[in-house]
mmCIF file of N, CA and C in Angstrom:
data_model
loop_
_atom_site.group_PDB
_atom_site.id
_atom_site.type_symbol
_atom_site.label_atom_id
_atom_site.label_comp_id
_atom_site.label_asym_id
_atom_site.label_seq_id
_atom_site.Cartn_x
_atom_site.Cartn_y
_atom_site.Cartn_z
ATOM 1 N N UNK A 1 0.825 -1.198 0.000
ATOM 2 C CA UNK A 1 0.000 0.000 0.000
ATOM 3 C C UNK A 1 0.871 1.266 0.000
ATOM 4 N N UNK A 2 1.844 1.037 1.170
ATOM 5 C CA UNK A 2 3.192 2.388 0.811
ATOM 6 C C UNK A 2 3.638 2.612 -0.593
ATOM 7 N N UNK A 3 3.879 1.685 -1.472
ATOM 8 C CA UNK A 3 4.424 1.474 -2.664
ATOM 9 C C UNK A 3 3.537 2.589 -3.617
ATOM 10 N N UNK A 4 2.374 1.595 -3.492
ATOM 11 C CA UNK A 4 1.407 2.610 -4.408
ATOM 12 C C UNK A 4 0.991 4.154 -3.949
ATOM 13 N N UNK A 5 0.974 3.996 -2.620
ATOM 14 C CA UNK A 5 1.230 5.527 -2.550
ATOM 15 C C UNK A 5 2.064 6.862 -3.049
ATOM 16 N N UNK A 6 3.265 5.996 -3.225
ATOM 17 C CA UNK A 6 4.451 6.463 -3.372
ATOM 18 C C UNK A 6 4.554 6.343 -4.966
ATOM 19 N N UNK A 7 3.891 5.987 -5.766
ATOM 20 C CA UNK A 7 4.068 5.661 -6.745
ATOM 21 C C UNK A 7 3.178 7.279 -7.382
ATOM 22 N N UNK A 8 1.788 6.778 -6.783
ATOM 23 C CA UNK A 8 0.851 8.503 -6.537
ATOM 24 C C UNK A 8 1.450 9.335 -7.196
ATOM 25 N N UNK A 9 1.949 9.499 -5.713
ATOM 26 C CA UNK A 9 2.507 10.825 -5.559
ATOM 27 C C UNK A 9 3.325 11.102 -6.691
ATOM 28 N N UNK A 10 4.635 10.438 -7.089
ATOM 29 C CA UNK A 10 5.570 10.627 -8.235
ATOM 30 C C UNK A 10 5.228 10.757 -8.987
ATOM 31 N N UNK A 11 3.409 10.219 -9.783
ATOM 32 C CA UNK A 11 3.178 10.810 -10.701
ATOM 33 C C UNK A 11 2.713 11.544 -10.863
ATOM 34 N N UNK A 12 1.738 12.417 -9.849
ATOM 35 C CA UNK A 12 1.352 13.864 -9.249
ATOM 36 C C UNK A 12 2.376 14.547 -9.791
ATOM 37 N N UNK A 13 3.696 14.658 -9.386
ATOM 38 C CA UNK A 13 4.548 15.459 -8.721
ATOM 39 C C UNK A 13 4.794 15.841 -10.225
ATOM 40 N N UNK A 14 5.165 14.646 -10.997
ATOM 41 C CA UNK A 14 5.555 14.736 -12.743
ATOM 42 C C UNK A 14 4.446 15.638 -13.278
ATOM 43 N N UNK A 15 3.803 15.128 -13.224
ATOM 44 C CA UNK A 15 2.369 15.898 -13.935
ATOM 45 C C UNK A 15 2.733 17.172 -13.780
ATOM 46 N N UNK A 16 2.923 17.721 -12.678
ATOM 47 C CA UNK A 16 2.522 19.535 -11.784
ATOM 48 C C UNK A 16 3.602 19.991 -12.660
ATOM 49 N N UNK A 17 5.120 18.644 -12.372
ATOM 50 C CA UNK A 17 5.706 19.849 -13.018
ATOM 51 C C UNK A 17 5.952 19.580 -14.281
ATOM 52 N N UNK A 18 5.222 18.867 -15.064
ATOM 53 C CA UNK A 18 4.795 19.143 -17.157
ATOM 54 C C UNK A 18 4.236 20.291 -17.045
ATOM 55 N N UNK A 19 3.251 20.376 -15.999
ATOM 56 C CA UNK A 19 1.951 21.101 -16.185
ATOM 57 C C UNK A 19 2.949 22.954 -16.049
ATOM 58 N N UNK A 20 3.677 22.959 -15.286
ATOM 59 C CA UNK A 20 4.422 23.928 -14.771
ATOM 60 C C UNK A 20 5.487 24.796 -15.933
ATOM 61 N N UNK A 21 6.131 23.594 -16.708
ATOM 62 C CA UNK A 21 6.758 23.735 -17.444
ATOM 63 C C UNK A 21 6.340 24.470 -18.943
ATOM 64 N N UNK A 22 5.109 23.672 -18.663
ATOM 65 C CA UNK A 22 4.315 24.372 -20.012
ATOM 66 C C UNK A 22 3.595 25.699 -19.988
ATOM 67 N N UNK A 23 3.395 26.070 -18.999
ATOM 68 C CA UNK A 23 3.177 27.391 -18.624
ATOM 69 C C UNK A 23 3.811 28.284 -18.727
ATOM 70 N N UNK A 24 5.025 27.605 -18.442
ATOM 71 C CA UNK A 24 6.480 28.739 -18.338
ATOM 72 C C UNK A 24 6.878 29.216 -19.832
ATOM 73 N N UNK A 25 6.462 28.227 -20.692
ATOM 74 C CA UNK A 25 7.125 28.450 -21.685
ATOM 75 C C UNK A 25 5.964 28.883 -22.646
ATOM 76 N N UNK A 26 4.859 29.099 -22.338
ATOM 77 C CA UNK A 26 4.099 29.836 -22.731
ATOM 78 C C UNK A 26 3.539 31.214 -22.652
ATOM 79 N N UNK A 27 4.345 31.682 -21.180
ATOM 80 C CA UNK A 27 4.597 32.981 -20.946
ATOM 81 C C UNK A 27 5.598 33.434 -21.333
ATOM 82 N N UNK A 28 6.542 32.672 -21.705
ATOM 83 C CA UNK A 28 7.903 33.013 -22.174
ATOM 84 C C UNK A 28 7.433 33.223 -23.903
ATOM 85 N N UNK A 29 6.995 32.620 -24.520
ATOM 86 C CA UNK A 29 6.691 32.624 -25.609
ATOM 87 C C UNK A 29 6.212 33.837 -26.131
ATOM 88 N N UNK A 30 4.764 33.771 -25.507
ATOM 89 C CA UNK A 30 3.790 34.823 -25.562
ATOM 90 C C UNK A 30 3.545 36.373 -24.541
ATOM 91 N N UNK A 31 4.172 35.847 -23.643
ATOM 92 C CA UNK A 31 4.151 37.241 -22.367
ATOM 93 C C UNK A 31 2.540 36.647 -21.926
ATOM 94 N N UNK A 32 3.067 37.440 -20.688
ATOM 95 C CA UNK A 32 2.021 36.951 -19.768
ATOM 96 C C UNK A 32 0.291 37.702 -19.913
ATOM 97 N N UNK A 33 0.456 38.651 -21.060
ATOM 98 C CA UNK A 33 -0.574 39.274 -21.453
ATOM 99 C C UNK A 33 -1.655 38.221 -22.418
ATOM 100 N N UNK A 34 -0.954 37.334 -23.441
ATOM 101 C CA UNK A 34 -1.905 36.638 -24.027
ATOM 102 C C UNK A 34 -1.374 35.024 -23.967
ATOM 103 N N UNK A 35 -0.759 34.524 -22.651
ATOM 104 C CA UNK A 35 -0.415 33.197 -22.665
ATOM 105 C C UNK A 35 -1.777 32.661 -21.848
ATOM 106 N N UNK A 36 -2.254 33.257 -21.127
ATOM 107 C CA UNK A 36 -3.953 32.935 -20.412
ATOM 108 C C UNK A 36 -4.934 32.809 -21.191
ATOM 109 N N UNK A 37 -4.794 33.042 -22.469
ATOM 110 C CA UNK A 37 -5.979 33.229 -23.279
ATOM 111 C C UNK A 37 -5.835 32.292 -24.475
ATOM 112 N N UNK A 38 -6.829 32.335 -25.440
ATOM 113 C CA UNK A 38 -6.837 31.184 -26.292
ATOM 114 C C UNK A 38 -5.865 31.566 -27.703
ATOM 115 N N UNK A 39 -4.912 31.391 -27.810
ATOM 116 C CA UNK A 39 -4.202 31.852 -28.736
ATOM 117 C C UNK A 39 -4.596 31.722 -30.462
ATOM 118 N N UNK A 40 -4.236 32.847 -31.150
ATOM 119 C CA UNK A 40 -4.778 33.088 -32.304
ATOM 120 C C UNK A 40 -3.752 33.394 -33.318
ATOM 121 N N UNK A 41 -3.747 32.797 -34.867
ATOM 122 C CA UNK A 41 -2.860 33.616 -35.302
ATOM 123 C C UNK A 41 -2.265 34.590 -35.115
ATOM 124 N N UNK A 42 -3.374 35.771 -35.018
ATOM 125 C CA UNK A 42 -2.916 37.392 -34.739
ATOM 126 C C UNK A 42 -2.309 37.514 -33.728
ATOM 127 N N UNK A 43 -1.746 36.372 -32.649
ATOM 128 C CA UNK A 43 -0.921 36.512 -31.578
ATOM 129 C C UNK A 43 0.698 36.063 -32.459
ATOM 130 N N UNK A 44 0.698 35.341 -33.163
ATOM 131 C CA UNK A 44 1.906 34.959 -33.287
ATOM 132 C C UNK A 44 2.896 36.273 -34.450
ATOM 133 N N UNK A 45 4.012 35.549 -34.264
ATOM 134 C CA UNK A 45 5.138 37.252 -35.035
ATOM 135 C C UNK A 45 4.792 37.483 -36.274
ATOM 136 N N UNK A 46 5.286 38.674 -37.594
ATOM 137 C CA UNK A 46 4.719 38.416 -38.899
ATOM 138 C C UNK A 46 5.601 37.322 -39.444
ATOM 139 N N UNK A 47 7.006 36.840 -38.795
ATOM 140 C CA UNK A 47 7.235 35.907 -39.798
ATOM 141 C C UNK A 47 6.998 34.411 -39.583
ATOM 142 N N UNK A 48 6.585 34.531 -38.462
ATOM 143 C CA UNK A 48 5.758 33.079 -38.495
ATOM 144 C C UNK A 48 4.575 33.190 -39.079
ATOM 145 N N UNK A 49 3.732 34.301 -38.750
ATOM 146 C CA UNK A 49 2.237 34.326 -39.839
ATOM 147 C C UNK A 49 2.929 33.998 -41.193
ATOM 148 N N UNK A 50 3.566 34.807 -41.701
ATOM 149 C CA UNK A 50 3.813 34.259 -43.070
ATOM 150 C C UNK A 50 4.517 33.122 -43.598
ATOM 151 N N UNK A 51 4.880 31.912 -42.488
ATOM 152 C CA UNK A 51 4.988 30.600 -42.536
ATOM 153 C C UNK A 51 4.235 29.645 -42.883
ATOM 154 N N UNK A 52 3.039 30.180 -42.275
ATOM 155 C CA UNK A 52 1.973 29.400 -41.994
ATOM 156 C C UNK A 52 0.997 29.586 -43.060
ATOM 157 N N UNK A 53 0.671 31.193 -44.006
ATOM 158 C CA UNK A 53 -0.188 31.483 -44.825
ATOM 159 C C UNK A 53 0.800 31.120 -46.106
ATOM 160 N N UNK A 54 2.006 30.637 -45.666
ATOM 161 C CA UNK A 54 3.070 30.335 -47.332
ATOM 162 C C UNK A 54 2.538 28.607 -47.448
ATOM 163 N N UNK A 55 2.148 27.695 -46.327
ATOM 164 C CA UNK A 55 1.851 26.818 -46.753
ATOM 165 C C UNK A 55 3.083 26.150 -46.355
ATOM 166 N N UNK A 56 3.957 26.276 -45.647
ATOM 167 C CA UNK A 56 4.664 25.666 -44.856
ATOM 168 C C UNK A 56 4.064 25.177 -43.706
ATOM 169 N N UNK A 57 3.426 25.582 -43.213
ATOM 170 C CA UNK A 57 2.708 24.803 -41.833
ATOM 171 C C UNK A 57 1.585 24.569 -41.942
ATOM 172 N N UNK A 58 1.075 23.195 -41.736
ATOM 173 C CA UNK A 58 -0.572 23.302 -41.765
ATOM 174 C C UNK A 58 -0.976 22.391 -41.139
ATOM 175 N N UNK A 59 -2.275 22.852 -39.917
ATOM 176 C CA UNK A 59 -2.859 22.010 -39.804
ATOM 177 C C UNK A 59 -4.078 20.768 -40.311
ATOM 178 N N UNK A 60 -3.779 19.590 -39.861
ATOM 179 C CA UNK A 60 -4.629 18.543 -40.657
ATOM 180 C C UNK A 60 -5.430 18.461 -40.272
ATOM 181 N N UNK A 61 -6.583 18.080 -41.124
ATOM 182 C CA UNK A 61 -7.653 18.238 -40.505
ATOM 183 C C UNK A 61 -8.372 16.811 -40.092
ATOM 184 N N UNK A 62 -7.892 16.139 -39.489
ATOM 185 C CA UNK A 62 -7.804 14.942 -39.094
ATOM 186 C C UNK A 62 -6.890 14.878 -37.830
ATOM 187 N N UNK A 63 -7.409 14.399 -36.862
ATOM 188 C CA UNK A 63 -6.220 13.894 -35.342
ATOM 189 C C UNK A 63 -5.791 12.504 -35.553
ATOM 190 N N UNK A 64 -4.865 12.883 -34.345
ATOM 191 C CA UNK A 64 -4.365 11.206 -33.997
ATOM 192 C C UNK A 64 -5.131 10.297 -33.182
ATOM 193 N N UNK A 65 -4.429 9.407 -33.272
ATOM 194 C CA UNK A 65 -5.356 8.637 -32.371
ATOM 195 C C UNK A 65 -5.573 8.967 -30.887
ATOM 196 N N UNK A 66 -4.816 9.620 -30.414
ATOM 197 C CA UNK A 66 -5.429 10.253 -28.987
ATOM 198 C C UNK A 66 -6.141 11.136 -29.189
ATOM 199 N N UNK A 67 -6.114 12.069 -30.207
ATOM 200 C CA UNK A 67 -7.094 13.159 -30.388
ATOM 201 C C UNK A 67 -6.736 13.988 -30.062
ATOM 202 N N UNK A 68 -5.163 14.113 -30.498
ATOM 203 C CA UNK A 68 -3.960 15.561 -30.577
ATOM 204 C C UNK A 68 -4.356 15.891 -31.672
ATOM 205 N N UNK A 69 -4.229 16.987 -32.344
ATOM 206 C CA UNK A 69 -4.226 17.478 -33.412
ATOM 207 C C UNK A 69 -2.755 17.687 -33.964
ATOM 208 N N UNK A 70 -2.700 17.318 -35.751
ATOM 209 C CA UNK A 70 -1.407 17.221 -35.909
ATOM 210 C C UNK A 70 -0.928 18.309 -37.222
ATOM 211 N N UNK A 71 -0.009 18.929 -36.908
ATOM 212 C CA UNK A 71 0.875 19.765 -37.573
ATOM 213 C C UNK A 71 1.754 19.208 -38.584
ATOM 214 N N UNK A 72 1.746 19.588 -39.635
ATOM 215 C CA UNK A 72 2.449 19.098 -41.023
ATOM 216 C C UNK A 72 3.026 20.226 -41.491
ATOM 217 N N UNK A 73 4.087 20.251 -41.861
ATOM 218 C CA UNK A 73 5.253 20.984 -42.476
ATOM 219 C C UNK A 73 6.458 20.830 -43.309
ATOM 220 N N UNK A 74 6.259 22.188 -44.046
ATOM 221 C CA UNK A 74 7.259 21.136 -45.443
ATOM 222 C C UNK A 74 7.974 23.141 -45.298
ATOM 223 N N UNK A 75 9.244 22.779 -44.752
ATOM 224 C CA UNK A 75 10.303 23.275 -44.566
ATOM 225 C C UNK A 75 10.923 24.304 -46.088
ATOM 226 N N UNK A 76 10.479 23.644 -47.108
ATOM 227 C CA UNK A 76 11.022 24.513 -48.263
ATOM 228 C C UNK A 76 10.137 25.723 -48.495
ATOM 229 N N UNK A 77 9.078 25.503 -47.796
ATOM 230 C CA UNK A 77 8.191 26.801 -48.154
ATOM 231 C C UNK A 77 8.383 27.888 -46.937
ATOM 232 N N UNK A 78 9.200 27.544 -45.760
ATOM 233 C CA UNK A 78 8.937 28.635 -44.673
ATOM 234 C C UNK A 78 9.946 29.507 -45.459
ATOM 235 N N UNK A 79 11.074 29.805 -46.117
ATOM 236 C CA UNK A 79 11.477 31.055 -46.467
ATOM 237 C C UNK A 79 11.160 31.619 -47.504
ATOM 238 N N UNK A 80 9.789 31.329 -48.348
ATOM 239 C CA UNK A 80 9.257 32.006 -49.345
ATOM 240 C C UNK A 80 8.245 33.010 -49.184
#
């Protein structure tokens, strides 16, 4: 019963700090003005917008099997 307790907890502890980590780097990303909120193109820089409207990045419109959504990118188009 100690075991599994202990087991718990460690994965609590992992979780908080994914959960922690990803925060951080989403305020770091975005500033703490629009990392709380639901992010939008019009948040990201112009030369990533124009990554993404060149057809270098796109999302599919289809998930994975967990029901991530998945990002496809073809690298020859981000500097056009």
């Amino acid at each position: 019963f100690n075991s599994l307790k202990f087991l718990l907890s460690t994965l609590k502890q992992a979780a908080a700090r994914r959960l922690l980590l990803y925060w951080d780097e989403k305020v770091q990303i975005f500033g703490p003005e629009k990392a709380f909120r639901k992010i939008t193109l019009n948040d990201f820089e112009p030369e990533d917008q124009r990554a993404v409207n060149s057809g270098g990045i796109m999302l599919l419109p289809q998930r994975d099997n967990a029901g991530r959504a998945i990002i496809f990118s073809i690298r020859s188009k981000w500097d056009s």
